[in-house]
Short mmCIF file of C-alpha atoms and ligand atoms in Angstrom, two decimals:
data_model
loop_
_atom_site.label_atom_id
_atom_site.label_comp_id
_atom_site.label_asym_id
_atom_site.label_seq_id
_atom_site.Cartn_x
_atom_site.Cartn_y
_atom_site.Cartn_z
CA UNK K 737 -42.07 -87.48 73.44
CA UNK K 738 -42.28 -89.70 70.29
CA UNK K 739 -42.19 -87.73 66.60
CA UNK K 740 -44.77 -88.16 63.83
CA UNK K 741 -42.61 -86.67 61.12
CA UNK K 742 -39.14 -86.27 60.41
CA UNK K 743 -38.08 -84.13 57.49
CA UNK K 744 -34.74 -84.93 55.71
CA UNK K 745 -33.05 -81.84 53.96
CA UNK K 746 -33.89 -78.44 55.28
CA UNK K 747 -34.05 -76.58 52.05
CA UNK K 748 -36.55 -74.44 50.54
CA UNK K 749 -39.04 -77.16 50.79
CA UNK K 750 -38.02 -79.22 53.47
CA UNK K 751 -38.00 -76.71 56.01
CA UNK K 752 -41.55 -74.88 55.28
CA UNK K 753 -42.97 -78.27 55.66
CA UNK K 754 -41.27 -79.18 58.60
CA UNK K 755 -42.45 -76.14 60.20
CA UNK K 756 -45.66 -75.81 58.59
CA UNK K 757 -46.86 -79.77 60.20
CA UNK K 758 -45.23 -78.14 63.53
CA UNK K 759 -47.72 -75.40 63.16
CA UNK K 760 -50.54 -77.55 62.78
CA UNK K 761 -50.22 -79.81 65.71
CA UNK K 762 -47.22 -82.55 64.53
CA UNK K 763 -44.01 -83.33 66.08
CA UNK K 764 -41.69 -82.56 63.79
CA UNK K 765 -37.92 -83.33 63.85
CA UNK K 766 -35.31 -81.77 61.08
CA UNK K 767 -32.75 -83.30 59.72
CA UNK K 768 -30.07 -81.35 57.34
CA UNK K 769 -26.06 -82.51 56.81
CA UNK K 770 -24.95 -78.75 56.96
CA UNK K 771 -23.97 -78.11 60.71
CA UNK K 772 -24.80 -74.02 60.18
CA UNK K 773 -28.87 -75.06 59.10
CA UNK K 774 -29.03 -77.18 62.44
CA UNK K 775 -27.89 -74.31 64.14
CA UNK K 776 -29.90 -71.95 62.70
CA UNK K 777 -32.63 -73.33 62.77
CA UNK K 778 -31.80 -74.69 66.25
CA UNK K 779 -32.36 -71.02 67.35
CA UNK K 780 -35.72 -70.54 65.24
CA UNK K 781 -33.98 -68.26 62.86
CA UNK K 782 -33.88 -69.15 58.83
CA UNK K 783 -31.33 -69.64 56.32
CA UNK K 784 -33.54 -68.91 53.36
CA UNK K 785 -35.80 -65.91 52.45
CA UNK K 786 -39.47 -66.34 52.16
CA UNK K 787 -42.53 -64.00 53.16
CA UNK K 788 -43.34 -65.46 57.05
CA UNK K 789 -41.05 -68.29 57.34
CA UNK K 790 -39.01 -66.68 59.94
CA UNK K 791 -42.47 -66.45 62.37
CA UNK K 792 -43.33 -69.66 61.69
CA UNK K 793 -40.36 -71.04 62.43
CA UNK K 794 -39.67 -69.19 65.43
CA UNK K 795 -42.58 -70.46 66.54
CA UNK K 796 -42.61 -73.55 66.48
CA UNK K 797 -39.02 -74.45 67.54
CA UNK K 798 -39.95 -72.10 70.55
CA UNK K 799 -43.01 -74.12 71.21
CA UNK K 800 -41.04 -77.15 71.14
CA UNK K 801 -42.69 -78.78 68.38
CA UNK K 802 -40.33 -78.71 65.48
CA UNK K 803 -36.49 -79.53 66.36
CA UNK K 804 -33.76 -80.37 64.17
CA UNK K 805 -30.19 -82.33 64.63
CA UNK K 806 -27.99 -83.76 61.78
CA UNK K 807 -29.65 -86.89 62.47
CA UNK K 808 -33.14 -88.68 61.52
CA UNK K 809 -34.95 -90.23 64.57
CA UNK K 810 -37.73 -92.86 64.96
CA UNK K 811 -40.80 -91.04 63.63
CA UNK K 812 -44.24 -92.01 61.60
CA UNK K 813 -43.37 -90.21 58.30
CA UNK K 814 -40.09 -89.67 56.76
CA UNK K 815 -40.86 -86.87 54.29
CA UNK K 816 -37.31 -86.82 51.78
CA UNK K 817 -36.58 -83.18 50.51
CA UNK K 818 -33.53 -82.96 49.65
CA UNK K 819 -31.16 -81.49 46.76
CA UNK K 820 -31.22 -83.67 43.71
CA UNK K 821 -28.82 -81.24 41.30
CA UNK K 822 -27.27 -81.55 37.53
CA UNK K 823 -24.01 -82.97 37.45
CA UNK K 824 -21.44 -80.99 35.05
CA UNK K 825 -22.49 -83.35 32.52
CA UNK K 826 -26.09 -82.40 32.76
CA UNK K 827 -27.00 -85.59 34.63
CA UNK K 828 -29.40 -85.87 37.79
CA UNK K 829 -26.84 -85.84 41.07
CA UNK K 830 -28.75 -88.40 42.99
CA UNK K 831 -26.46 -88.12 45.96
CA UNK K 832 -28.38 -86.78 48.52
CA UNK K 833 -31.12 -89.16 47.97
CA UNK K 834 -29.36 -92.32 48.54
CA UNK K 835 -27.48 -90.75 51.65
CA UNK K 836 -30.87 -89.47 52.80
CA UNK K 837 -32.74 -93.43 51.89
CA UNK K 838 -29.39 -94.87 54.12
CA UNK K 839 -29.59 -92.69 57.01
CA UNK K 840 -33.42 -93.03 57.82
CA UNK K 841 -32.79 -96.99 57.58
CA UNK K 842 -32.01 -97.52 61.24
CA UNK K 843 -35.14 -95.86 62.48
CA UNK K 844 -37.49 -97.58 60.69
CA UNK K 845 -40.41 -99.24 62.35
CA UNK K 846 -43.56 -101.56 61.11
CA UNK K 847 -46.09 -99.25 59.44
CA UNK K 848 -44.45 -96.20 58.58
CA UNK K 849 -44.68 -94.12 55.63
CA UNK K 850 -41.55 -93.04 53.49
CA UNK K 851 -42.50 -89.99 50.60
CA UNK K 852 -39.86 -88.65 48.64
CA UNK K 853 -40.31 -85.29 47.61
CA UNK K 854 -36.97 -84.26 45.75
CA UNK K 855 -37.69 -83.52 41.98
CA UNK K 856 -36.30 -87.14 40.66
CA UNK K 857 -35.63 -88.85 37.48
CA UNK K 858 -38.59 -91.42 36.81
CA UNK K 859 -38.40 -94.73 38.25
CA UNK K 860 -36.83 -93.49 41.61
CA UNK K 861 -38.81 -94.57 43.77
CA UNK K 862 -39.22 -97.79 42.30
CA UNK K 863 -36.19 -98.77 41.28
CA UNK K 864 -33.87 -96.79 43.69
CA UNK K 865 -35.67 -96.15 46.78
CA UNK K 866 -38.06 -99.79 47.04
CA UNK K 867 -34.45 -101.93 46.91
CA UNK K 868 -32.78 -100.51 49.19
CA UNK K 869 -35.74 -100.55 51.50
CA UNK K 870 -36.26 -104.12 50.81
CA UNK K 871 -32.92 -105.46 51.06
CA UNK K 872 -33.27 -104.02 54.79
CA UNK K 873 -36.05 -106.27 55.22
CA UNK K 874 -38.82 -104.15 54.32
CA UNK K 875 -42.05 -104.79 52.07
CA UNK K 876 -43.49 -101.68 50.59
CA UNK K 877 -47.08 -102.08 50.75
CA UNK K 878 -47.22 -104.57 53.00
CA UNK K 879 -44.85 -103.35 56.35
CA UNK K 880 -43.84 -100.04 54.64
CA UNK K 881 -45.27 -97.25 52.32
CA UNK K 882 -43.46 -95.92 49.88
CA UNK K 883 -44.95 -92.66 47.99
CA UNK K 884 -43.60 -89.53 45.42
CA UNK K 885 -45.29 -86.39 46.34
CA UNK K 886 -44.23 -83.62 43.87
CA UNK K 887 -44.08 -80.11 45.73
CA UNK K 888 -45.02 -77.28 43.66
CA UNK K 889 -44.95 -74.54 45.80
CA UNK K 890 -43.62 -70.96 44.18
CA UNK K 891 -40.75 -69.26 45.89
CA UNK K 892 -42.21 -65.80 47.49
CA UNK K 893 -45.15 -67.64 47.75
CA UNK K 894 -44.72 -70.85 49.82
CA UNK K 895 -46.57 -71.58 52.43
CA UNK K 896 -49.75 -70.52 51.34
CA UNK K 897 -49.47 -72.65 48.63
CA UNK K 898 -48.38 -75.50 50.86
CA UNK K 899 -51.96 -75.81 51.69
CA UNK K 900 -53.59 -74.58 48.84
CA UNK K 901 -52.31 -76.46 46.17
CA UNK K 902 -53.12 -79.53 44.81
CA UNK K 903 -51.15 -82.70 45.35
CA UNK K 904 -50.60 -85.71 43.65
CA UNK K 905 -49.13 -88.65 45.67
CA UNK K 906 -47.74 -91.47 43.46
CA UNK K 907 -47.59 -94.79 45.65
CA UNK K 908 -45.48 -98.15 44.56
CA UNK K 909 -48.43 -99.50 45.63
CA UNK K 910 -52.36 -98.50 45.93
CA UNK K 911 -52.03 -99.18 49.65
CA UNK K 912 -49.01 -96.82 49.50
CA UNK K 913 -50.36 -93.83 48.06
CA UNK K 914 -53.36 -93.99 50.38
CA UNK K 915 -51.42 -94.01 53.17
CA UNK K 916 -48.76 -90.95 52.01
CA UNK K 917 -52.19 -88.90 50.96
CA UNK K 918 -53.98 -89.48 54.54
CA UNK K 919 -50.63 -87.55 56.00
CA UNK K 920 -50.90 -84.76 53.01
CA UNK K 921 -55.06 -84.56 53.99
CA UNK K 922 -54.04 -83.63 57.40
CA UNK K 923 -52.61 -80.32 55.99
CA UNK K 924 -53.53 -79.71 52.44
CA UNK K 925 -56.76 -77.46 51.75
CA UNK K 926 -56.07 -78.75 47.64
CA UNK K 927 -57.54 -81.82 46.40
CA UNK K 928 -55.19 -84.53 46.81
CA UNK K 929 -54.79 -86.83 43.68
CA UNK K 930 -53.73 -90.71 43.65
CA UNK K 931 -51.48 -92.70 41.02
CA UNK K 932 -48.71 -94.68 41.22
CA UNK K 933 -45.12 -93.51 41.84
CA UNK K 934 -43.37 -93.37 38.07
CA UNK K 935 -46.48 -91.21 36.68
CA UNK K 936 -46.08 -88.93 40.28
CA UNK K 937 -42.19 -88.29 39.05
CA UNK K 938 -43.38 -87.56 35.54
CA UNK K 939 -45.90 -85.06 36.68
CA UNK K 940 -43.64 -82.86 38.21
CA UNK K 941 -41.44 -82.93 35.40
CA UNK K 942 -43.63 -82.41 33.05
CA UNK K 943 -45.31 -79.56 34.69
CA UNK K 944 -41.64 -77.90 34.49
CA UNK K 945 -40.69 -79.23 31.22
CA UNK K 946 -43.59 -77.83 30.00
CA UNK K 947 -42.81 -74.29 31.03
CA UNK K 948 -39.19 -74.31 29.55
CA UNK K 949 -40.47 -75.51 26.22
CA UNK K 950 -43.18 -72.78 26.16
CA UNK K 951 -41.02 -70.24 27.79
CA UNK K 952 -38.40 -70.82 24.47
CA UNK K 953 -40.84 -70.50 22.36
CA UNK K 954 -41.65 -66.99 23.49
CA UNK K 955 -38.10 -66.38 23.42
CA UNK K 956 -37.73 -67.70 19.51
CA UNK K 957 -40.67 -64.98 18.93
CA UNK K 958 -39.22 -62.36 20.26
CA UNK K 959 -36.24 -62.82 17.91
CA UNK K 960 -38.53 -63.26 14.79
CA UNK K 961 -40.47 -60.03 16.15
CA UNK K 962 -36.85 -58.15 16.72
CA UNK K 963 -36.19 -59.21 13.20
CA UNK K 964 -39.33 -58.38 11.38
CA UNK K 965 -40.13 -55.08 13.36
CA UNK K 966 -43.32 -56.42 15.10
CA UNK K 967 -43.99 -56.23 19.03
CA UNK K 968 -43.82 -59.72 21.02
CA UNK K 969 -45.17 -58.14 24.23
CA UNK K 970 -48.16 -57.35 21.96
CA UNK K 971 -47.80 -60.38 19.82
CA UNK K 972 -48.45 -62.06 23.05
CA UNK K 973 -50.89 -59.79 24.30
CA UNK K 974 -53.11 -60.65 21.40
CA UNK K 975 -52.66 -63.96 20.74
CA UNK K 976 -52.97 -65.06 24.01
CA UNK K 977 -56.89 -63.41 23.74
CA UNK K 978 -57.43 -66.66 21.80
CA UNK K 979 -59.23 -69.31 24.23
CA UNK K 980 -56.39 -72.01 23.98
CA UNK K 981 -53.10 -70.12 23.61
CA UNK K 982 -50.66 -69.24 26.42
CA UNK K 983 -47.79 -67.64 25.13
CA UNK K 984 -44.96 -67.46 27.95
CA UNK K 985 -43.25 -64.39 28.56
CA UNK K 986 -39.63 -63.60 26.69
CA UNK K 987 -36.60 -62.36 29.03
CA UNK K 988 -32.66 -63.19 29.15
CA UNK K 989 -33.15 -66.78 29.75
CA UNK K 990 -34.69 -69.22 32.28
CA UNK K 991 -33.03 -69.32 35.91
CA UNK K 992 -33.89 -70.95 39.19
CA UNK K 993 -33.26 -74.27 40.70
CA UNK K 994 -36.45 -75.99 39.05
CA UNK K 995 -37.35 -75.10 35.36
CA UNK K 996 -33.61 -74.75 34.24
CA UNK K 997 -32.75 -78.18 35.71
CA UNK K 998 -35.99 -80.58 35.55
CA UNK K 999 -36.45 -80.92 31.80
CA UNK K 1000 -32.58 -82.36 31.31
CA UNK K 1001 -33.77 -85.56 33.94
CA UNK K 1002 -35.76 -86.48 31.05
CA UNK K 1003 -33.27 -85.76 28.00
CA UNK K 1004 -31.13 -87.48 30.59
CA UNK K 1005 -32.53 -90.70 30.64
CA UNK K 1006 -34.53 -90.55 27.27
CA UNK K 1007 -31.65 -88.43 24.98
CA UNK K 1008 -32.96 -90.63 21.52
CA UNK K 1009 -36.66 -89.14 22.38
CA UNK K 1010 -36.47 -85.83 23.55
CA UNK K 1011 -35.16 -83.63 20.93
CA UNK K 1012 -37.42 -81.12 21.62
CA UNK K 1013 -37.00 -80.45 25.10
CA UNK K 1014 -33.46 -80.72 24.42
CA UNK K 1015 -33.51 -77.89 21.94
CA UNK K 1016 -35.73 -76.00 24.38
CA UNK K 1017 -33.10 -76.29 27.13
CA UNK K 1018 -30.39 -74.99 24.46
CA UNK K 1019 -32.85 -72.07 23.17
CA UNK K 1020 -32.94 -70.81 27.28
CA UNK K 1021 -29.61 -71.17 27.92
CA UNK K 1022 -28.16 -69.29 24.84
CA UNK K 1023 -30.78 -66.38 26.11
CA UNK K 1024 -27.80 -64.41 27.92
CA UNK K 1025 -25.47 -64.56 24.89
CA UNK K 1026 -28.53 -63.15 22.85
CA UNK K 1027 -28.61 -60.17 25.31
CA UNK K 1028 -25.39 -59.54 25.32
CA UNK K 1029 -24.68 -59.74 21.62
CA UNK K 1030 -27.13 -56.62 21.46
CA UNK K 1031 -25.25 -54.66 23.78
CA UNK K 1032 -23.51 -52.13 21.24
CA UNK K 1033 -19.98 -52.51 20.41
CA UNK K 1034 -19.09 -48.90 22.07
CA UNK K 1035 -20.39 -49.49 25.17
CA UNK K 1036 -17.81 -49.89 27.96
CA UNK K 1037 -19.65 -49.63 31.32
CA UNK K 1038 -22.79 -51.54 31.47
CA UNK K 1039 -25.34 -51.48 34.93
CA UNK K 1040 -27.46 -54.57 35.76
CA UNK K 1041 -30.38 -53.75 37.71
CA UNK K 1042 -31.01 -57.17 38.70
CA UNK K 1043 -29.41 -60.34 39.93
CA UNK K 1044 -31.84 -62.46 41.09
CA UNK K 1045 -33.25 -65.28 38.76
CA UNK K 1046 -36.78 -63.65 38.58
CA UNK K 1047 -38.93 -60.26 39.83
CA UNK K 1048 -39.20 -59.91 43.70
CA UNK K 1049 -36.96 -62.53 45.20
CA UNK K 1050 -33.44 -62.48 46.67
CA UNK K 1051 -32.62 -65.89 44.96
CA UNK K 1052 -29.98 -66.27 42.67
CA UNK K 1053 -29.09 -69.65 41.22
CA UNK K 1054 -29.06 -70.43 37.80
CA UNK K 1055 -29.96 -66.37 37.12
CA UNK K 1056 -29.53 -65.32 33.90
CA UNK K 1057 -28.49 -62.20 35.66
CA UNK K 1058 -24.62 -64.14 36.76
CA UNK K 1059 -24.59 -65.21 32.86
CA UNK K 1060 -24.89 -62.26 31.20
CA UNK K 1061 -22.87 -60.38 33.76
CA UNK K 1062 -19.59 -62.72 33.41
CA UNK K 1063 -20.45 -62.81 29.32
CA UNK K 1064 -20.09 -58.90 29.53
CA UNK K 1065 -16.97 -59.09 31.49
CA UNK K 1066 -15.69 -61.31 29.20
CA UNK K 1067 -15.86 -58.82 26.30
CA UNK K 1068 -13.57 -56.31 28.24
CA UNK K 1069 -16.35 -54.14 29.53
CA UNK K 1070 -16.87 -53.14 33.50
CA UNK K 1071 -19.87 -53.83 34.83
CA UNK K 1072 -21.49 -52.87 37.74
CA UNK K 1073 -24.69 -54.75 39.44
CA UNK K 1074 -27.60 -53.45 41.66
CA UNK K 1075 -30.11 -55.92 42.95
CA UNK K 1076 -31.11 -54.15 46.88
CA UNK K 1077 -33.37 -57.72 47.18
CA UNK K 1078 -30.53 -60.11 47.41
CA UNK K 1079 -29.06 -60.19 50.59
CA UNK K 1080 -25.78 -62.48 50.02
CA UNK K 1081 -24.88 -61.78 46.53
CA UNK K 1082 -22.38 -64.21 45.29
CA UNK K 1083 -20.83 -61.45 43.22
CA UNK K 1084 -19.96 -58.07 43.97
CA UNK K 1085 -22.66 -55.37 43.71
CA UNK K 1086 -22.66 -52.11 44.36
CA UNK K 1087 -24.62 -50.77 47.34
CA UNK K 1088 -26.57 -47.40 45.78
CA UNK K 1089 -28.41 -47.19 42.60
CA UNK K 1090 -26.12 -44.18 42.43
CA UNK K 1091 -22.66 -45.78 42.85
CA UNK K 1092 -24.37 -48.09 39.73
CA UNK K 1093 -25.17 -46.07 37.74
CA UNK K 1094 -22.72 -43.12 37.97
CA UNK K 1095 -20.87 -43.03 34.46
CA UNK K 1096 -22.11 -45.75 33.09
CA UNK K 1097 -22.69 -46.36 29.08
CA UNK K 1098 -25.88 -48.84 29.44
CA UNK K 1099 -28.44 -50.00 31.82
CA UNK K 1100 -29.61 -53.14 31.24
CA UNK K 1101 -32.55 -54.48 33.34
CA UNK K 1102 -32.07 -58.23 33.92
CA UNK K 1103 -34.33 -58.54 36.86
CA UNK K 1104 -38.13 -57.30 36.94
CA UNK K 1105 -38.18 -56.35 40.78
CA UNK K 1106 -41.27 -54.23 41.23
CA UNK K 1107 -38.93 -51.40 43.17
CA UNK K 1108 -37.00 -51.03 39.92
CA UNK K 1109 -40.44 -49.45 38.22
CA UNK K 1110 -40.26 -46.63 40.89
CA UNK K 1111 -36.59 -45.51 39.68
CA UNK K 1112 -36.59 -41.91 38.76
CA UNK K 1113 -35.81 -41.77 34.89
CA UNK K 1114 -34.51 -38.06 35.85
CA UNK K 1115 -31.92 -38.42 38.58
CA UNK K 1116 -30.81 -41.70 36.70
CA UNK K 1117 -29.77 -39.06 33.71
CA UNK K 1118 -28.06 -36.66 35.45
CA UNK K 1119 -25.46 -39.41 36.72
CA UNK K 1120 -24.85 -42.02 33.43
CA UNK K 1121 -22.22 -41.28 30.80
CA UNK K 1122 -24.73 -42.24 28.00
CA UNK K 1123 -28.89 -42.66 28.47
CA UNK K 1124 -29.36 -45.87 27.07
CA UNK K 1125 -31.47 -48.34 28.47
CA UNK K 1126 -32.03 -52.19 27.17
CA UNK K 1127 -35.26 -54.01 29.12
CA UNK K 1128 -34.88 -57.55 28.56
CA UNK K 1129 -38.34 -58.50 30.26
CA UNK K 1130 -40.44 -55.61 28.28
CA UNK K 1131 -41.01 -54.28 32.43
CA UNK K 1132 -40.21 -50.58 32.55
CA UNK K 1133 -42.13 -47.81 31.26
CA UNK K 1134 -40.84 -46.64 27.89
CA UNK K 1135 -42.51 -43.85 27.35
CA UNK K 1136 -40.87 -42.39 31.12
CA UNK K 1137 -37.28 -43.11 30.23
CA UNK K 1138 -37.54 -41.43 27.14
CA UNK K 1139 -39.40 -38.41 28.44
CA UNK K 1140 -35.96 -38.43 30.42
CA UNK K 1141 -33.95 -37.96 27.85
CA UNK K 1142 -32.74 -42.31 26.85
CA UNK K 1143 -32.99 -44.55 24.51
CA UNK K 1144 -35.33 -47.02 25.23
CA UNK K 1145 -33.91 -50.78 23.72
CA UNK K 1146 -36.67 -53.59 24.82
CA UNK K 1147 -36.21 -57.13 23.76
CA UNK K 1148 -38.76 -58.33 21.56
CA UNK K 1149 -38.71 -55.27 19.10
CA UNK K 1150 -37.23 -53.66 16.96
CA UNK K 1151 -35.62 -51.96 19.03
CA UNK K 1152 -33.49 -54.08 20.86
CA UNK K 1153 -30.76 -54.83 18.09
CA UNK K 1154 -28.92 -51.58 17.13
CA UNK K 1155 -29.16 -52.38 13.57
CA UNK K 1156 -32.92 -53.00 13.93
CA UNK K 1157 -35.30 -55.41 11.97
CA UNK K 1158 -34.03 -56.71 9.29
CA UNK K 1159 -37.00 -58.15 7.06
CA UNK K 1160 -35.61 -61.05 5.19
N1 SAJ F 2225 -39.66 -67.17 32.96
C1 SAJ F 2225 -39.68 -66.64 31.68
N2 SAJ F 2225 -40.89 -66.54 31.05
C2 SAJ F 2225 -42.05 -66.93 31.65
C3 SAJ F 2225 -42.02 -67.45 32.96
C4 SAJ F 2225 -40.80 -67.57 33.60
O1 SAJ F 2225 -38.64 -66.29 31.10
O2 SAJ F 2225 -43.10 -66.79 31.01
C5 SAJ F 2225 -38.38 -67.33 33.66
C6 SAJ F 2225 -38.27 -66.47 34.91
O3 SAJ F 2225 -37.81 -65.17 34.61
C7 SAJ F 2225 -37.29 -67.27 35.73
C8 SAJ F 2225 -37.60 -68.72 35.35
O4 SAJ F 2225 -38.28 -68.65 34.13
O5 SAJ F 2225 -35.96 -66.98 35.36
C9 SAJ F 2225 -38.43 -69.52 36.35
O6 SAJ F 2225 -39.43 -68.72 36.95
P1 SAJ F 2225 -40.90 -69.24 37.36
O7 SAJ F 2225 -41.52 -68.17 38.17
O8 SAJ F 2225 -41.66 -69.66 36.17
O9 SAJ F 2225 -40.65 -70.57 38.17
P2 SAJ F 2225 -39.88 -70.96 39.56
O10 SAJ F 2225 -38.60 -71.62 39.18
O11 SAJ F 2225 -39.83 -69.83 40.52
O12 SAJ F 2225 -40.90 -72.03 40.17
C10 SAJ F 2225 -41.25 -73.13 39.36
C11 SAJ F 2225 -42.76 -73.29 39.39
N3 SAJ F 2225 -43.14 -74.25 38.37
C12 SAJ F 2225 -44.04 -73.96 37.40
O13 SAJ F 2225 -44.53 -72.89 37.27
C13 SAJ F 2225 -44.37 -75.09 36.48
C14 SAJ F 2225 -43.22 -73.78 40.74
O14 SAJ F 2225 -44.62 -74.07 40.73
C15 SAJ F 2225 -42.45 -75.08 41.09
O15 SAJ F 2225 -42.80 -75.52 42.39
C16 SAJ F 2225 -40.98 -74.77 41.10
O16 SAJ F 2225 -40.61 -74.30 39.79
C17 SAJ F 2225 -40.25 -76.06 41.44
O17 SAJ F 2225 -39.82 -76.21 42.59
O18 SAJ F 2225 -40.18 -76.94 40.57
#
């Protein structure tokens, strides 16, 4: 039975795509490097969390239409999605790509369609991808298409946005981009959106770039509102009733594999032109050193609730969570760390909210997990050594800890420092 698409890199994206074509009628053949994905996937089970990925999966490996090997094989799409991290020295780790590009050489036939889909510098496609297609013979646009198609999908929210969202597909050529958008049209409910490859890459980082650079501004408010004794949560409130403004929300810094990572492509490639985004980027990540500084010098035991990198997902990487824990350890205090959503921690935690919480000095909310709203302020008392509580995403009620007997810190007030405002 021939394939019509073959998905390289069975990651977060990869593999909801993969399955979601397989649920609407394609052939679909997997392809990942790591021998436990093939084999987990093999038997329809997941490696990742996301709402109804495990059904849909299950489903279609059972039904024969999606399968997966550590190999690509001769299909009508090659969809590319795989890891394209920052190198220690904040550079894009291009890697995967190029091994990816390589392996799917061989199965190349006349008319097929090639779309990259890892978050990439600009120019990829153009200037990485179309050479090393050509110097195996092939002419994008004319025997090949080569395309950039951005995924933009939300973790915890996937596959319905898979089809919901709108896509832009960035050819190398016109031809190109046509033909990567007719395969999107046959499963995306979105408007689909043509251009040419560069502007495609550019979207997708701009889109992220611009939610780190708004994100540090709210977190350079909330500072100037800790400082001057105003609110930020109703700073924001209030200006965002103004038709054009959309203050982002403050927290303990920007995690995840996307919004942390995208922006330094373009400081990357563009350092003499980018000093905002740069300074953006440096604003986020000194977030968790700001949280911790206003941890009060006496405290010795200090609870996370939270590890994951935002509210209501098991996903860790990049979470501000892992920063401000190991910063904390660092200053000689113990801490402990509850997070019930994340299933393979990559730190210790502790398995109650009691075992926590029991004797500690401080709890300091990192994560805003919905479940974390139901705690009961009361039972929480009777077991820490001191009721202090710091929220770092202005989540929890205020007004219910303190009926409990703590001390409510919340970043973005007055508040949050010990020695309060300090009007200068
Ligand atoms: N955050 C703030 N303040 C905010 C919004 C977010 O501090 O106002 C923090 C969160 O706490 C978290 C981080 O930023 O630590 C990222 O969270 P997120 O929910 O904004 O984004 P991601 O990383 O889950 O998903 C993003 C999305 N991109 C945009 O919203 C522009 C998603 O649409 C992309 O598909 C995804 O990145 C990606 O793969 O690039």
């Amino acid at each position: 039975m021939s394939t019509d698409i073959c998905v390289l890199g069975m990651g977060y994206i990869g593999l909801p795509t993969a399955a979601m074509f397989a649920a609407n009628g394609f052939r679909v053949h997997g392809v990942d490097v790591n021998p436990e994905v093939v084999a987990t996937v093999g038997r329809g089970d997941i490696h990742i969390e996301e709402p109804g990925l495990k059904t849909l999966v299950r489903g279609a490996v059972t039904s024969g239409m999606l399968t997966i090997s550590d190999q690509p094989v001769q299909a009508e799409l090659f969809i590319i999605a795989v890891p394209t991290p920052l190198t220690a020295d904040k550079r894009a780790d291009m890697e995967a790509v190029d091994a990816a590009t390589r392996s799917l050489l061989p199965w190349l036939k006349r008319g097929n369609t090639v779309v990259l889909e890892s978050t990439s510098p600009p120019g990829t496609c153009r200037k990485r991808i179309q050479p090393a297609l050509e110097a195996a013979g092939w002419v994008p646009g004319e025997t090949i298409y080569l395309a950039y198609c951005p995924e933009r999908v939300l973790p915890g929210r996937i596959l319905s946005e898979l089809i919901t969202n709108d896509r832009v597909v960035g050819g190398v050529t016109p031809e190109c981009a046509r033909s990567a958008a007719r395969w999107y049209g046959k499963l995306v409910e979105g408007e689909i959106f043509l251009t040419d490859a560069t502007t495609a890459e550019l979207v997708k980082l701009a889109e992220n770039t611009y939610r780190d650079v708004n994100i540090a501004l709210a977190n350079e408010l909330a500072a100037v509102c800790e400082r001057c004794g105003a609110n930020f949560w109703e700073v924001q409130r209030l200006a965002n009733r103004h038709p054009r403004v959309n203050i982002h929300r403050a927290g303990p810094g920007v995690g995840g594999h996307c919004i942390s990572v995208d922006p330094w492509f373009l400081v990357e490639m563009f350092p003499d032109h980018t000093p905002l985004i740069r300074a953006a980027r440096n604003v986020n990540d000194g977030a968790p050193a700001r949280v911790v500084s206003a941890v009060p010098a006496d405290v010795e035991t200090v609870t996370l609730l939270g590890l994951a990198f935002k509210g209501n997902v098991d996903d860790c990487r990049e979470s501000p969570a892992l920063t401000i824990a190991s910063l904390l350890e660092a200053s000689g205090r113990q801490v402990r760390i509850f997070d019930p959503l994340v299933k393979r921690p990559p730190v210790p935690t502790a398995g109650t909210l009691e075992a926590a919480v029991q004797g500690s000095d401080l709890l300091l909310l990192t994560t805003p997990h919905d479940l974390f709203a139901e705690i009961d302020p009361g039972s929480v008392a009777l077991l820490a050594r001191r009721r202090l509580l710091m929220d770092t995403h202005g989540f929890l009620d205020a007004e219910r800890w303190r009926a409990a007997g703590f001390e409510v810190r919340q970043l973005g007030t007055g508040s949050f420092f010990e020695a309060g405002p300090a009007p200068g």
